[in-house]
mmCIF file of C-alpha atoms and ligand atoms in Angstrom:
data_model
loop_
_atom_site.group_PDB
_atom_site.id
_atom_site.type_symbol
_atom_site.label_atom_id
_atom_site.label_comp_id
_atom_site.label_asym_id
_atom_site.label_seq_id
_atom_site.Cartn_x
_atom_site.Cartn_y
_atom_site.Cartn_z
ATOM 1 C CA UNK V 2 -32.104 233.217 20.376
ATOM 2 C CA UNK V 3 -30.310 232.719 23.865
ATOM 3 C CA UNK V 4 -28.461 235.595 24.851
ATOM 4 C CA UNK V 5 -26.289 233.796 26.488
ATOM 5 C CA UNK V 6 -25.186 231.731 23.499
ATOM 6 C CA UNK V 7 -24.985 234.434 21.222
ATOM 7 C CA UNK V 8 -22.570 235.644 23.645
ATOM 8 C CA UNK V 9 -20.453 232.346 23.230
ATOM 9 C CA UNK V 10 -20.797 232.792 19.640
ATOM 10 C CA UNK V 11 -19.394 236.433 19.882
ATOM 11 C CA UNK V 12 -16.452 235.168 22.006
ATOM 12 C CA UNK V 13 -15.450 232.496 19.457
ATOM 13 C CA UNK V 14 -15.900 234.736 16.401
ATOM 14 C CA UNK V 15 -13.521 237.277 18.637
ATOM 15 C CA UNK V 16 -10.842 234.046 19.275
ATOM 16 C CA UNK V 17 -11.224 233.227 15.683
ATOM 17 C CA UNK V 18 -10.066 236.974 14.436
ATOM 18 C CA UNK V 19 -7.505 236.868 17.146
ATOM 19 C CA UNK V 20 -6.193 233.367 16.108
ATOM 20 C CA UNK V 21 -6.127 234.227 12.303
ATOM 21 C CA UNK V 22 -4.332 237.634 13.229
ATOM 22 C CA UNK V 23 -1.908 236.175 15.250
ATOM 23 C CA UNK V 24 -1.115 233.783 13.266
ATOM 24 C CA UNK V 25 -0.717 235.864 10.406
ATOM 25 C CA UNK V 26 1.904 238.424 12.671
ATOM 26 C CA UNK V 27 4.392 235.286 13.450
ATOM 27 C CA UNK V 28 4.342 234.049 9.422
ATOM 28 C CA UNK V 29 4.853 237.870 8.596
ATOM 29 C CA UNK V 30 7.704 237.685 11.707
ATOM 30 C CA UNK V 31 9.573 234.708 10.296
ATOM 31 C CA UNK V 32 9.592 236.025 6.828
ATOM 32 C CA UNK V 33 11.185 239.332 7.873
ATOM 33 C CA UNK V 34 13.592 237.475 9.970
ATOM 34 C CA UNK V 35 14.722 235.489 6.432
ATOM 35 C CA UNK V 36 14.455 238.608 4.187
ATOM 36 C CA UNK V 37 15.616 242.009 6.558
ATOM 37 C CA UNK V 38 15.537 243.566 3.589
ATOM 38 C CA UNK V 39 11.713 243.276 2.523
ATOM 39 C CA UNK V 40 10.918 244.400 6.306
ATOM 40 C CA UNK V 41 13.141 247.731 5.481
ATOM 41 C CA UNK V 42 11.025 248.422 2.175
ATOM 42 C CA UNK V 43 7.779 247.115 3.398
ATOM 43 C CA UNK V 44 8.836 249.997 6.562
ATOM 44 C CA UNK V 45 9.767 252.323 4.396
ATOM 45 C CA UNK V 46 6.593 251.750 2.531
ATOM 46 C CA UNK V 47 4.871 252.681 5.547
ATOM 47 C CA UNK V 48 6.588 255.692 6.598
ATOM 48 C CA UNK V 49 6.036 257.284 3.532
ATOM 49 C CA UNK V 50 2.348 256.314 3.543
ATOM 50 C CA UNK V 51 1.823 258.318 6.863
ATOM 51 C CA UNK V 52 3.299 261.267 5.380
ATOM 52 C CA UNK V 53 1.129 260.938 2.769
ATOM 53 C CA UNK V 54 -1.846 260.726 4.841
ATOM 54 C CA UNK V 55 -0.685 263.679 6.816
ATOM 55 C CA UNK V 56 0.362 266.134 3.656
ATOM 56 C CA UNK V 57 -3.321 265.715 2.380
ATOM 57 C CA UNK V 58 -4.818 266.638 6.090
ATOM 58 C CA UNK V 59 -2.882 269.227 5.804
ATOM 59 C CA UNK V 60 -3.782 270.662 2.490
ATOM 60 C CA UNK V 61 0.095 270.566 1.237
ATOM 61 C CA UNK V 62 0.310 272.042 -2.073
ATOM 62 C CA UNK V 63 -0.699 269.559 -5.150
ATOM 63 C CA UNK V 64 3.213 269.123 -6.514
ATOM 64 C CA UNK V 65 4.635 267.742 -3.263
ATOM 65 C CA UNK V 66 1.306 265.360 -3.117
ATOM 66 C CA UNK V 67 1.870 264.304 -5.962
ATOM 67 C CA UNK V 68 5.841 263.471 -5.255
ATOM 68 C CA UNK V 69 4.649 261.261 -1.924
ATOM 69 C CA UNK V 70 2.291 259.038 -4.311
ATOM 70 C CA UNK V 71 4.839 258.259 -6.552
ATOM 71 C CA UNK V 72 7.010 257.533 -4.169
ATOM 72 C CA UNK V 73 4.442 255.580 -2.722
ATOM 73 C CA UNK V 74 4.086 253.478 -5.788
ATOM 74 C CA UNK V 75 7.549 253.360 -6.331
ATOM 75 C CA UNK V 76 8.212 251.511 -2.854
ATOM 76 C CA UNK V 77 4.953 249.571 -3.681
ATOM 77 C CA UNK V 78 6.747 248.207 -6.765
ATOM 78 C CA UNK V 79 9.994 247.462 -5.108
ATOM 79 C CA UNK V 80 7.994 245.461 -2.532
ATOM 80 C CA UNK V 81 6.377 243.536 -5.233
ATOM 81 C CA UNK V 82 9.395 242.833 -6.990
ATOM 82 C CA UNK V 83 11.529 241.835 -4.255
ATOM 83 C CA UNK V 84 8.513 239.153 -2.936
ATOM 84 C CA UNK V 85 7.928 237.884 -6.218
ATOM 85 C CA UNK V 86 12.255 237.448 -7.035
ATOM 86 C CA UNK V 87 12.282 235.841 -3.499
ATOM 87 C CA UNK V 88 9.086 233.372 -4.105
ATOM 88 C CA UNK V 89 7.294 235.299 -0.902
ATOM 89 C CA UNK V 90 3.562 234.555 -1.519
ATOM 90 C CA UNK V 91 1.720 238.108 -1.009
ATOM 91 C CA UNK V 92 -1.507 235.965 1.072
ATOM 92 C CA UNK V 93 0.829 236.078 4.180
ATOM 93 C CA UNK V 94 0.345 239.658 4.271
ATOM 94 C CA UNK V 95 -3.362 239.162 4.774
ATOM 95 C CA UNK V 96 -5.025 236.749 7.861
ATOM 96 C CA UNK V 97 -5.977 233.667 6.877
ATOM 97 C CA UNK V 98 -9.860 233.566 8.047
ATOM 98 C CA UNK V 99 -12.374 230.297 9.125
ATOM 99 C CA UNK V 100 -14.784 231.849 7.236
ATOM 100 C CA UNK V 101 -13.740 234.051 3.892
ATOM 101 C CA UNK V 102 -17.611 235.351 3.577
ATOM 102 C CA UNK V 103 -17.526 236.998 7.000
ATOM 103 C CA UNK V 104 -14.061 237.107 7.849
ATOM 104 C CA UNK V 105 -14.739 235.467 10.965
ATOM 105 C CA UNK V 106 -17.084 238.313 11.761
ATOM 106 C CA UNK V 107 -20.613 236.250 11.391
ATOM 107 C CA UNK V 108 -21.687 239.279 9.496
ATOM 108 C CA UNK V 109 -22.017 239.920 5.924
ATOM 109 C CA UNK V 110 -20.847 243.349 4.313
ATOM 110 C CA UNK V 111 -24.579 243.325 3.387
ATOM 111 C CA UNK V 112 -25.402 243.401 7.675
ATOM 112 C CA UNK V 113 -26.935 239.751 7.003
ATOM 113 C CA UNK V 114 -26.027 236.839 9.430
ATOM 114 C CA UNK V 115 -23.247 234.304 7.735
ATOM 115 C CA UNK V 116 -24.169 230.871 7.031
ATOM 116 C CA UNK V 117 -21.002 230.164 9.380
ATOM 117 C CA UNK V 118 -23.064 231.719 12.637
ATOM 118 C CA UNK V 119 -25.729 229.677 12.283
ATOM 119 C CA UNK V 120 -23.499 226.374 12.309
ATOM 120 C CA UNK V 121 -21.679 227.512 15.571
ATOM 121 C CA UNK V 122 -24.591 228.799 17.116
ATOM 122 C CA UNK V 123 -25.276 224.930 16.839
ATOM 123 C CA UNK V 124 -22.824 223.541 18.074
ATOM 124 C CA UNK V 125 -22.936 225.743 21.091
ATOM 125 C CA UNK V 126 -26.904 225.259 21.463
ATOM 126 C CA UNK V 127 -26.000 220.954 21.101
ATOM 127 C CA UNK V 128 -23.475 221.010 24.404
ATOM 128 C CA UNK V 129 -26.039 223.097 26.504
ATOM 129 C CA UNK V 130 -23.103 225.806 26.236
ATOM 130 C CA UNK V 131 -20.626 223.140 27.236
ATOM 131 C CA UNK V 132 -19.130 221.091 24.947
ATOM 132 C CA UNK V 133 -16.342 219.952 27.333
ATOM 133 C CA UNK V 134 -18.579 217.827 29.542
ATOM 134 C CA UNK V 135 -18.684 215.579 26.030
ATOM 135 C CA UNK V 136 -14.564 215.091 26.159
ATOM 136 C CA UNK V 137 -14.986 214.072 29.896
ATOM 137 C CA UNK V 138 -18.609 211.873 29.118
ATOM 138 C CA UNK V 139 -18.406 209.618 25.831
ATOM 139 C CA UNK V 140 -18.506 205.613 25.371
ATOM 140 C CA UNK V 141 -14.196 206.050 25.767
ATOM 141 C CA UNK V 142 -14.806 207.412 29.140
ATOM 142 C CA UNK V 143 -17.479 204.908 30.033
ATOM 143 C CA UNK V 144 -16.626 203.518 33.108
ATOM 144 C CA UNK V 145 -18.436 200.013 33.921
ATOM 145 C CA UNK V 146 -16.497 199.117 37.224
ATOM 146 C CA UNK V 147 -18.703 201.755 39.174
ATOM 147 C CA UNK V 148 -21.666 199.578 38.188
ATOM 148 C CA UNK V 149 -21.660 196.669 41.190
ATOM 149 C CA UNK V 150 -21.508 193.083 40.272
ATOM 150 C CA UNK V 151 -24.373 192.144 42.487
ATOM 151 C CA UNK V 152 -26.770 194.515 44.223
ATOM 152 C CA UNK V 153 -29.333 193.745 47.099
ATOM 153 C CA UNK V 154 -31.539 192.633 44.809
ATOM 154 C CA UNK V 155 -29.056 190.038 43.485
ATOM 155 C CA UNK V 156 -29.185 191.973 39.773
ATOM 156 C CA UNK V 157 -25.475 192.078 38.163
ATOM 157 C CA UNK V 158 -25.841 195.871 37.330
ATOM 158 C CA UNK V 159 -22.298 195.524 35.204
ATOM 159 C CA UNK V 160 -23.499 193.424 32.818
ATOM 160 C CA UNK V 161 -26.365 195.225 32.500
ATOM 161 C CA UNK V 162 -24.827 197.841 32.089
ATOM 162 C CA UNK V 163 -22.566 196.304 29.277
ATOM 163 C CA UNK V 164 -24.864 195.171 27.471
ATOM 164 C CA UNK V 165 -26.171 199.255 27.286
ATOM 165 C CA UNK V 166 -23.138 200.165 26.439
ATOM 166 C CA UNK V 167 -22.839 198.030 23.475
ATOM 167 C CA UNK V 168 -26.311 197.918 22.114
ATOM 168 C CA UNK V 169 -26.068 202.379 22.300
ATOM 169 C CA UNK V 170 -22.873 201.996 20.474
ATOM 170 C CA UNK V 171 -24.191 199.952 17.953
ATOM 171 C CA UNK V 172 -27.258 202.605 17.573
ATOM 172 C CA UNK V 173 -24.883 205.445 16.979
ATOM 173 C CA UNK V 174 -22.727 203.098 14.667
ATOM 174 C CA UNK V 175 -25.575 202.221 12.487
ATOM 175 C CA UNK V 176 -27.550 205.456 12.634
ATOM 176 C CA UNK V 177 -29.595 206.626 10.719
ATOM 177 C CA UNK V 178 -30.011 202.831 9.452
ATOM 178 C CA UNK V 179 -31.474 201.451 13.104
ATOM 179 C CA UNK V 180 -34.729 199.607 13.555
ATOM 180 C CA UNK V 181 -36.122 202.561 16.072
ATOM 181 C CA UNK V 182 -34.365 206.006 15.718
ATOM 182 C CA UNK V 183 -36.147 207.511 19.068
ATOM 183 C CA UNK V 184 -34.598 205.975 22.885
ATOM 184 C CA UNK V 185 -36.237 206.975 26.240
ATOM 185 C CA UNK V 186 -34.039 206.854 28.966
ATOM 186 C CA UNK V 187 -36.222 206.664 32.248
ATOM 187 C CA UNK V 188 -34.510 206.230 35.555
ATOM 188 C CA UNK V 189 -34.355 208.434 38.952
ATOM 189 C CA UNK V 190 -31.550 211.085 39.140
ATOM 190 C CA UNK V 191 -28.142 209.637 39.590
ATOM 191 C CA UNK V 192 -28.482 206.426 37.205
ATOM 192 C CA UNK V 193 -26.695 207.483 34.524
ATOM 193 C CA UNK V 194 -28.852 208.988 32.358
ATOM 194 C CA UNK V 195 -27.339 212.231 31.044
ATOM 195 C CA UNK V 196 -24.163 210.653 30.794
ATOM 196 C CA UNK V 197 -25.440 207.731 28.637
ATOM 197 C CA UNK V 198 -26.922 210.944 26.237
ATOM 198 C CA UNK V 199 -23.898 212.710 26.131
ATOM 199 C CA UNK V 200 -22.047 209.422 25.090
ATOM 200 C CA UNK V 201 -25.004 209.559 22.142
ATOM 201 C CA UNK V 202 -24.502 213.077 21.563
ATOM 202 C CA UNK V 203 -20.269 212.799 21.491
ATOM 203 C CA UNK V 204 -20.629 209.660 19.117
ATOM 204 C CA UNK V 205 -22.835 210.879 16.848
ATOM 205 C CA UNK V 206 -21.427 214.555 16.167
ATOM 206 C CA UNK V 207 -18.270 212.805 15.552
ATOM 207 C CA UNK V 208 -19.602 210.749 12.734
ATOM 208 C CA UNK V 209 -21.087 214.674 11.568
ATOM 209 C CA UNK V 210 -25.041 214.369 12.151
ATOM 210 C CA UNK V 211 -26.146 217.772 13.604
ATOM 211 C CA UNK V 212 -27.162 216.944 16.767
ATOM 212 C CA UNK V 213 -28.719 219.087 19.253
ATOM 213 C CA UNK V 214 -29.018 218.333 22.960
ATOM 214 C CA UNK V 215 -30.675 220.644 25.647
ATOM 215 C CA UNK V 216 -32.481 220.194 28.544
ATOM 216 C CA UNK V 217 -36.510 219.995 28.357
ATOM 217 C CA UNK V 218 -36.524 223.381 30.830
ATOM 218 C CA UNK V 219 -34.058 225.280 28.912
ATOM 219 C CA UNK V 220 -35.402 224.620 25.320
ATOM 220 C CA UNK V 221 -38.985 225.514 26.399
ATOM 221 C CA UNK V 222 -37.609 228.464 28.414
ATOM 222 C CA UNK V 223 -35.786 229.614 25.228
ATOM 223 C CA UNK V 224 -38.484 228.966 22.841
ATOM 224 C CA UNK V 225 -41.113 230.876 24.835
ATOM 225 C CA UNK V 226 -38.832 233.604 25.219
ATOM 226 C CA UNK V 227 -38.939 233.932 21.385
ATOM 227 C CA UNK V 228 -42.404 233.381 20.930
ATOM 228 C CA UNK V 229 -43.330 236.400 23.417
ATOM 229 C CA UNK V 230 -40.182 238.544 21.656
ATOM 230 C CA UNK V 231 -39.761 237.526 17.940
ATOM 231 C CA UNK V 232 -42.248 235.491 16.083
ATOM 232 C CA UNK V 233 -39.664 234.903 13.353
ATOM 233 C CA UNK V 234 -37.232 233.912 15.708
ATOM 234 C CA UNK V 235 -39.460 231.495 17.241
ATOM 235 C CA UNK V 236 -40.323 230.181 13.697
ATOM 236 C CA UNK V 237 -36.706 229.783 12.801
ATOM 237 C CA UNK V 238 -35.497 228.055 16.162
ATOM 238 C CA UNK V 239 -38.652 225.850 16.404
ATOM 239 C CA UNK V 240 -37.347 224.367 12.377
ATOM 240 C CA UNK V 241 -34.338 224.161 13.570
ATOM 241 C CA UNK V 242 -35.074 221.934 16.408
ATOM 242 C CA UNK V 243 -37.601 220.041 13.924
ATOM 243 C CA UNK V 244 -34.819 219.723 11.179
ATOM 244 C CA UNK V 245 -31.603 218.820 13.496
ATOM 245 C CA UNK V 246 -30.628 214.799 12.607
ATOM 246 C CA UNK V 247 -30.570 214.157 16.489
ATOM 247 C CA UNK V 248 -32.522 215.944 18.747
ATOM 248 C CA UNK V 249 -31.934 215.165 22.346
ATOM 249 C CA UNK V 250 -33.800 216.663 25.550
ATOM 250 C CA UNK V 251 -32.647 215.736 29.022
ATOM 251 C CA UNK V 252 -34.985 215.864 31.967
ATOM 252 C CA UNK V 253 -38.012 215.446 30.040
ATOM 253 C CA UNK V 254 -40.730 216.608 33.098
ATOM 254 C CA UNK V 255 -38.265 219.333 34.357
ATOM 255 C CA UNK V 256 -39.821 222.682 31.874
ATOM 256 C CA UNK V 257 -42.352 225.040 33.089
ATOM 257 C CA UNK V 258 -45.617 224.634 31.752
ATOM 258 C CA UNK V 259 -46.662 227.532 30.576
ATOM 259 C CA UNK V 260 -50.357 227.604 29.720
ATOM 260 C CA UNK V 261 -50.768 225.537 26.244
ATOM 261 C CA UNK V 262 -48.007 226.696 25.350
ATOM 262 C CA UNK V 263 -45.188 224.057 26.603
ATOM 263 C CA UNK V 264 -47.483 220.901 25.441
ATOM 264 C CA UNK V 265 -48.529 222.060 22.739
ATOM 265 C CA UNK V 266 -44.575 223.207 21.646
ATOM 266 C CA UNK V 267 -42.951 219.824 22.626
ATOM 267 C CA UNK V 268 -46.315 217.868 20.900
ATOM 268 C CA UNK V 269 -45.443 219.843 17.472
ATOM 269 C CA UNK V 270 -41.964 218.809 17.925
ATOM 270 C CA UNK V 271 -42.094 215.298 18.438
ATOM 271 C CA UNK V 272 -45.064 214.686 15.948
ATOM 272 C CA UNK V 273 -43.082 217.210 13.244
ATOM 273 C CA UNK V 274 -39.872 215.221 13.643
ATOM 274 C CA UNK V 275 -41.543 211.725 13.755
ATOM 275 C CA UNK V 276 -42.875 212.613 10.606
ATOM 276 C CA UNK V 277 -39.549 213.463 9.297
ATOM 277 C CA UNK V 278 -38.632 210.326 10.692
ATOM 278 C CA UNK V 279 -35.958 212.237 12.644
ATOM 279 C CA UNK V 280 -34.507 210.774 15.953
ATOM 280 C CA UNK V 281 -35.290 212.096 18.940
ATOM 281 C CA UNK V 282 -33.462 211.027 22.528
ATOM 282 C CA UNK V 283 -35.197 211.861 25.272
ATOM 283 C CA UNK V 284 -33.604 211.144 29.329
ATOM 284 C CA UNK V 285 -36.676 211.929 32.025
ATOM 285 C CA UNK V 286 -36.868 210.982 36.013
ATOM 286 C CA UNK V 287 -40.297 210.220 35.269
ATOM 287 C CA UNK V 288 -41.742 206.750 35.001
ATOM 288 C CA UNK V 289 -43.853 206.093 32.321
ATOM 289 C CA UNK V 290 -46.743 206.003 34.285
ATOM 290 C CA UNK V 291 -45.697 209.154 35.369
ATOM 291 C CA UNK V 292 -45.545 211.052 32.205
ATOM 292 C CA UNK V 293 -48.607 209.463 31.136
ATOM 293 C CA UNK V 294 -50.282 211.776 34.177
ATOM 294 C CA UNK V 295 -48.237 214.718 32.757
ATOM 295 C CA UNK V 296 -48.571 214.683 29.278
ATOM 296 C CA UNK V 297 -51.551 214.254 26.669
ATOM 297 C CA UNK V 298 -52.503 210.675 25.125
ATOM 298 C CA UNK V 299 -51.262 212.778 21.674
ATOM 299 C CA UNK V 300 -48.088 213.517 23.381
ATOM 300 C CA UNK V 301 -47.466 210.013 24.983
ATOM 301 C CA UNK V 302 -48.331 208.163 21.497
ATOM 302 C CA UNK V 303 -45.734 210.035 19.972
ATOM 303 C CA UNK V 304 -43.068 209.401 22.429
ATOM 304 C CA UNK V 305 -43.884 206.018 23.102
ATOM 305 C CA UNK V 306 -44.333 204.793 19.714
ATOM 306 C CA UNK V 307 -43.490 201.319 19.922
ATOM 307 C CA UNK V 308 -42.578 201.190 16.315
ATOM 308 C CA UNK V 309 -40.127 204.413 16.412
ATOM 309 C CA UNK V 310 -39.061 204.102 20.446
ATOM 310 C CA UNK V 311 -36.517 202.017 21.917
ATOM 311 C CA UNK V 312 -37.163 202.415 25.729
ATOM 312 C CA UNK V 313 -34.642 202.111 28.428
ATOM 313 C CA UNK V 314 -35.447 201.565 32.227
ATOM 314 C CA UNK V 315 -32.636 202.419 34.740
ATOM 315 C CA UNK V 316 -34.215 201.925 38.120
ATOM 316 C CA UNK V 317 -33.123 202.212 41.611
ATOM 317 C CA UNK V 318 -29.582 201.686 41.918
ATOM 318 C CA UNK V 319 -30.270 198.585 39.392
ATOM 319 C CA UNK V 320 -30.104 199.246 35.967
ATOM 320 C CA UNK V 321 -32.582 197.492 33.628
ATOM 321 C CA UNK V 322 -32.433 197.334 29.789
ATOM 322 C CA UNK V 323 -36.411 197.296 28.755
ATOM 323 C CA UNK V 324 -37.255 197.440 25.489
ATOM 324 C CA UNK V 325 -40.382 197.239 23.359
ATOM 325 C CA UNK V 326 -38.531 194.283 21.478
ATOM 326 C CA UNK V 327 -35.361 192.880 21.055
ATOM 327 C CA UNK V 328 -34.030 195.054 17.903
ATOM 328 C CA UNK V 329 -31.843 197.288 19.835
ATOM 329 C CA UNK V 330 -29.158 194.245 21.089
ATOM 330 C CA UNK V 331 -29.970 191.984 18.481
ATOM 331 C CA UNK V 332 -28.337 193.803 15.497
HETATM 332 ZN ZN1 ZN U 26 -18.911 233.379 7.942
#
């Protein structure tokens, strides 16, 4: 697992504690300011608590012990009574956690990893660490007017562009019940690509599919990190990224290639997903002549599965909608 993100997930699990703290202070606050009188008992409470603590570090005799825990108990009681006369519900007393198995900790009193890590360790791994790009790139934000009316070439890249727009919107509208789960976006840097996967990414984690996006470098980066460090690390992410509902990579082309190991990874996961018949989204600067030099015929027949793949072309400064047939705009 990234070090990085497990730092994010740290950071939020320390917000979370803060947040459910804080928040728990201010609804103690008001109450007090309503009832003076339970803060003077619940005070009182406390006081004789310390002294309590500090008579038995000191070894006081047994009798005047034994007077501080009754008073103890006696204050106890009175704060009882008064909250329950007054209707003061006794769970304001105590933070109100995300998470009640962890409380907001991740960990387990057994020392095991929470159910509730894994799910933001998601989230974070989905918005390559940053999830704000999606509020700033999604199909609300999509801006067609910076797509000319007429280029050189005498192509109206606007209505092109439209017409993307609306047949990706209907994909993430339908999904999972679309003709061809997998897309490949192909186009040189600057087209539009990553936004057009982030508007895929935003629209379908709204609509609660687990979607993960990453780039190709960073997920193969990560992934042989683990398999070097911790084989059942490596295990767990590599199921992970075979079970997510959406897995997208950006800049297919970009990652290392690191002996067998990089083909052989991303050939597992596109041929262990396809046979989940899980979607995978893949942007890439490459043509596809170009990837067909890169990667094995096994590789290429998995990502250019005419049955599974829609394929878009954004070339140039033109932007051209190919596809292996008409499904994509047609329903
Ligand atoms: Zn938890």
């Amino acid at each position: 697992m990234a070090e990085d993100i497990y730092m994010l997930v740290q950071n939020k699990y320390m917000r979370l504690q803060r947040q459910a703290e804080q928040k728990c202070a201010e609804a103690i606050e008001a109450v007090y300011k309503q009832h003076p009188e339970l803060k003077q008992i619940t005070d009182e409470t406390s006081s004789i608590n310390s002294a309590l603590i500090k008579a038995s570090l000191k070894h006081l005799p047994e009798a005047e012990l034994e007077s501080l825990k009754e008073q103890l108990l006696s204050f106890k009681q009175k704060r009882d009574d008064y909250m329950q006369k007054n209707n003061i519900d006794k769970s304001i007393f105590t933070p109100q956690y995300v998470c009640n198995d962890c409380r907001d900790t991740g960990k387990l009193d057994n020392g095991m990893r929470c159910h509730c890590f894994n799910d933001y360790y998601s989230q974070y791994k989905f918005g390559d660490a940053d999830m704000k790009i999606l509020e700033r790139e999604n199909f609300s934000t999509f801006d067609l007017s910076i797509f000319p009316e007429k280029t050189a070439s005498g192509v109206n890249q606007r209505a092109q562009m439209e017409h993307l727009k609306a047949a990706l919107e209907d994909y993430c509208k339908k999904f999972p019940q679309v003709p061809k789960k997998n897309i490949i976006i192909s186009g040189l840097t600057g087209t539009g690509k990553s936004f057009l996967t982030n508007c895929i990414a935003k629209a379908l984690d709204e609509r609660m599919f687990s979607v993960i996006r990453l780039s190709s470098y960073k997920m193969i980066n990560d992934l042989f990190d683990l398999y070097i460090s911790d084989s059942t690390e490596f295990n767990a992410e590599l199921d992970r990224l075979c079970r997510v509902d959406v897995l997208i990579i950006d800049d297919l082309g970009t990652e290392l290639m690191k002996e067998n190991f990089t083909l052989n990874t991303i050939y597992y996961l596109l041929d262990k997903r396809l046979e989940l018949d899980k979607a995978v989204i893949v942007s890439t600067n490459l043509s596809p002549k170009k990837l067909e030099d890169k990667y094995s015929d096994r590789i290429m027949s998995r990502l250019f599965n005419s049955n599974t793949a829609n394929t878009i072309l954004l070339s140039g400064t033109d932007v051209r909608l190919k596809r292996n047939n008409k499904t994509q705009s047609e329903n």
